[in-house]
Tab-separated table of C-alpha atoms in Angstrom:
chain	number	residue	atom	x	y	z
A	1	UNK	CA	95.689	-159.415	-25.303
A	2	UNK	CA	94.578	-155.883	-24.524
A	3	UNK	CA	97.271	-153.206	-25.129
A	4	UNK	CA	96.008	-151.052	-22.242
A	5	UNK	CA	96.282	-154.003	-19.856
A	6	UNK	CA	99.841	-154.721	-21.041
A	7	UNK	CA	100.839	-151.112	-20.360
A	8	UNK	CA	99.283	-151.274	-16.886
A	9	UNK	CA	101.027	-154.577	-16.151
A	10	UNK	CA	104.369	-153.104	-17.270
A	11	UNK	CA	103.810	-150.071	-15.021
A	12	UNK	CA	102.964	-152.271	-12.027
A	13	UNK	CA	105.942	-154.541	-12.720
A	14	UNK	CA	108.322	-151.567	-12.908
A	15	UNK	CA	106.923	-150.152	-9.664
A	16	UNK	CA	107.310	-153.524	-7.901
A	17	UNK	CA	110.977	-153.722	-8.964
A	18	UNK	CA	111.609	-150.128	-7.857
A	19	UNK	CA	109.894	-150.675	-4.503
A	20	UNK	CA	111.825	-153.905	-3.933
A	21	UNK	CA	115.056	-151.962	-4.395
A	22	UNK	CA	113.794	-149.236	-2.057
A	23	UNK	CA	112.996	-151.790	0.641
A	24	UNK	CA	116.472	-153.288	0.290
A	25	UNK	CA	117.920	-149.775	0.605
A	26	UNK	CA	115.920	-149.202	3.808
A	27	UNK	CA	117.214	-152.452	5.238
A	28	UNK	CA	120.770	-151.452	4.351
A	29	UNK	CA	120.475	-147.869	5.655
A	30	UNK	CA	124.007	-147.923	7.073
A	31	UNK	CA	125.712	-150.108	4.482
A	32	UNK	CA	127.467	-148.850	1.351
A	33	UNK	CA	125.269	-149.003	-1.709
A	34	UNK	CA	126.090	-149.311	-5.376
A	35	UNK	CA	124.311	-146.720	-7.482
A	36	UNK	CA	122.717	-147.620	-10.819
A	37	UNK	CA	123.734	-144.471	-12.716
A	38	UNK	CA	121.941	-143.498	-15.908
A	39	UNK	CA	121.319	-140.317	-17.859
A	40	UNK	CA	117.820	-138.830	-17.711
A	41	UNK	CA	115.894	-135.564	-17.826
A	42	UNK	CA	114.940	-134.586	-14.242
A	43	UNK	CA	111.908	-132.635	-15.521
A	44	UNK	CA	110.562	-135.795	-17.154
A	45	UNK	CA	111.194	-137.699	-13.915
A	46	UNK	CA	109.335	-135.061	-11.879
A	47	UNK	CA	106.387	-135.192	-14.317
A	48	UNK	CA	106.302	-139.011	-14.019
A	49	UNK	CA	106.331	-138.814	-10.198
A	50	UNK	CA	103.431	-136.355	-10.216
A	51	UNK	CA	101.439	-138.676	-12.487
A	52	UNK	CA	102.058	-141.610	-10.140
A	53	UNK	CA	100.827	-139.631	-7.144
A	54	UNK	CA	98.041	-137.693	-8.889
A	55	UNK	CA	95.221	-140.058	-7.748
A	56	UNK	CA	96.209	-139.578	-4.075
A	57	UNK	CA	96.465	-135.822	-4.614
A	58	UNK	CA	93.040	-135.653	-6.264
A	59	UNK	CA	91.503	-137.607	-3.411
A	60	UNK	CA	93.118	-135.209	-0.902
A	61	UNK	CA	91.909	-132.165	-2.911
A	62	UNK	CA	95.503	-131.158	-3.632
A	63	UNK	CA	96.473	-129.497	-6.901
A	64	UNK	CA	99.857	-130.530	-8.315
A	65	UNK	CA	101.894	-127.986	-10.295
A	66	UNK	CA	105.206	-128.489	-12.121
A	67	UNK	CA	107.604	-125.790	-13.282
A	68	UNK	CA	110.260	-126.930	-15.745
A	69	UNK	CA	113.306	-125.039	-17.026
A	70	UNK	CA	113.061	-123.377	-20.441
A	71	UNK	CA	115.818	-125.641	-21.791
A	72	UNK	CA	115.797	-129.333	-20.858
A	73	UNK	CA	118.964	-130.795	-19.363
A	74	UNK	CA	120.192	-134.220	-18.343
A	75	UNK	CA	121.606	-135.568	-15.094
A	76	UNK	CA	123.632	-138.702	-14.382
A	77	UNK	CA	122.125	-140.321	-11.304
A	78	UNK	CA	120.332	-143.364	-9.962
A	79	UNK	CA	116.881	-142.691	-11.369
A	80	UNK	CA	115.110	-145.159	-9.067
A	81	UNK	CA	116.536	-143.596	-5.910
A	82	UNK	CA	115.805	-140.050	-7.053
A	83	UNK	CA	112.275	-141.050	-8.060
A	84	UNK	CA	111.561	-142.637	-4.677
A	85	UNK	CA	113.016	-139.649	-2.826
A	86	UNK	CA	110.845	-137.233	-4.791
A	87	UNK	CA	107.789	-139.447	-4.271
A	88	UNK	CA	108.434	-139.380	-0.510
A	89	UNK	CA	108.632	-135.585	-0.418
A	90	UNK	CA	105.557	-134.981	-2.601
A	91	UNK	CA	103.555	-137.557	-0.647
A	92	UNK	CA	104.487	-135.880	2.651
A	93	UNK	CA	103.449	-132.498	1.236
A	94	UNK	CA	100.054	-133.897	0.187
A	95	UNK	CA	99.510	-135.495	3.585
A	96	UNK	CA	100.438	-132.276	5.386
A	97	UNK	CA	97.526	-130.387	3.840
A	98	UNK	CA	94.338	-131.597	5.457
A	99	UNK	CA	91.494	-130.033	3.540
A	100	UNK	CA	93.433	-129.571	0.306
A	101	UNK	CA	95.957	-127.143	-1.101
A	102	UNK	CA	98.669	-126.810	-3.720
A	103	UNK	CA	101.967	-128.660	-4.092
A	104	UNK	CA	104.411	-126.922	-6.424
A	105	UNK	CA	107.379	-128.838	-7.810
A	106	UNK	CA	110.091	-126.992	-9.699
A	107	UNK	CA	113.105	-128.331	-11.556
A	108	UNK	CA	115.992	-126.003	-12.313
A	109	UNK	CA	119.679	-125.884	-13.119
A	110	UNK	CA	121.519	-123.773	-10.526
A	111	UNK	CA	125.269	-123.247	-10.945
A	112	UNK	CA	125.536	-126.471	-12.935
A	113	UNK	CA	123.598	-128.498	-10.368
A	114	UNK	CA	120.095	-129.914	-10.629
A	115	UNK	CA	117.749	-128.495	-8.016
A	116	UNK	CA	114.293	-129.900	-7.389
A	117	UNK	CA	112.118	-128.008	-4.913
A	118	UNK	CA	108.758	-129.136	-3.567
A	119	UNK	CA	106.638	-126.508	-1.801
A	120	UNK	CA	103.247	-126.802	-0.160
A	121	UNK	CA	100.879	-124.270	1.336
A	122	UNK	CA	100.083	-126.443	4.345
A	123	UNK	CA	100.393	-125.604	8.036
A	124	UNK	CA	104.202	-125.617	8.105
A	125	UNK	CA	106.362	-127.245	10.750
A	126	UNK	CA	107.367	-126.123	14.202
A	127	UNK	CA	111.127	-125.998	14.805
A	128	UNK	CA	111.191	-129.110	17.026
A	129	UNK	CA	109.694	-131.146	14.150
A	130	UNK	CA	111.656	-129.436	11.372
A	131	UNK	CA	115.020	-130.260	12.954
A	132	UNK	CA	114.151	-133.982	13.240
A	133	UNK	CA	112.363	-134.842	9.976
A	134	UNK	CA	115.398	-136.549	8.419
A	135	UNK	CA	116.050	-138.798	11.439
A	136	UNK	CA	115.294	-142.474	10.791
A	137	UNK	CA	112.005	-143.589	12.390
A	138	UNK	CA	110.931	-140.072	13.400
A	139	UNK	CA	107.343	-139.421	12.342
A	140	UNK	CA	104.451	-137.175	13.271
A	141	UNK	CA	101.914	-139.429	11.508
A	142	UNK	CA	99.865	-142.061	13.305
A	143	UNK	CA	100.588	-144.588	10.553
A	144	UNK	CA	103.999	-143.292	9.445
A	145	UNK	CA	107.202	-145.338	9.538
A	146	UNK	CA	109.636	-142.447	9.723
A	147	UNK	CA	111.854	-143.865	6.993
A	148	UNK	CA	110.704	-141.880	3.933
A	149	UNK	CA	112.642	-138.665	4.497
A	150	UNK	CA	115.598	-140.509	6.056
A	151	UNK	CA	115.763	-142.526	2.818
A	152	UNK	CA	115.459	-139.355	0.734
A	153	UNK	CA	118.325	-137.695	2.615
A	154	UNK	CA	120.527	-140.766	2.167
A	155	UNK	CA	119.693	-141.013	-1.549
A	156	UNK	CA	120.696	-137.379	-2.114
A	157	UNK	CA	123.915	-137.756	-0.093
A	158	UNK	CA	124.892	-140.865	-2.094
A	159	UNK	CA	124.797	-138.596	-5.153
A	160	UNK	CA	126.906	-135.897	-3.508
A	161	UNK	CA	123.793	-133.751	-3.036
A	162	UNK	CA	121.702	-132.647	-0.133
A	163	UNK	CA	118.118	-132.151	0.946
A	164	UNK	CA	117.026	-129.312	3.174
A	165	UNK	CA	113.818	-127.885	4.572
A	166	UNK	CA	112.450	-124.372	4.956
A	167	UNK	CA	109.286	-124.037	7.001
A	168	UNK	CA	107.612	-122.117	9.745
A	169	UNK	CA	104.204	-122.646	11.327
A	170	UNK	CA	101.401	-121.279	9.139
A	171	UNK	CA	103.589	-120.808	6.058
A	172	UNK	CA	103.875	-124.245	4.440
A	173	UNK	CA	107.154	-126.009	3.737
A	174	UNK	CA	109.731	-126.318	0.980
A	175	UNK	CA	112.106	-129.264	0.635
């Protein structure tokens, strides 16, 4: 057996299990959900998400940047849900920048709470789009499902958190 192949198979297997759970969460959008709480470093999670999405970013000519806090810290949360939510946001940022750009992800501890911000230097969003992006099935993409950011919002709310957006046309977006 080839060790590199085993590592790749493990990665694919883990992603399949995570995506299966995500699909079940989508299907149960309005039902209560049991969280699988574990302790992890959110900076490490953000770095892992950026590595997963790096091939798509490279193809889209998008540079990914990560800013971590000086001192690592741990959170108690459902890692799979947080990972999928962050993947959704970073993927949307990449797709928003036709012709390339920069996506900056920062992890910080603010008043005892973990804050993860994703900013892009894309075209920004008009108000009529910005106020609807978290609605289930709302999308501006020809091939979009409109469930990614609705899922992300629900995942954050299940943890007692929130997700918000700052954007104006011509000035990118931050979620």
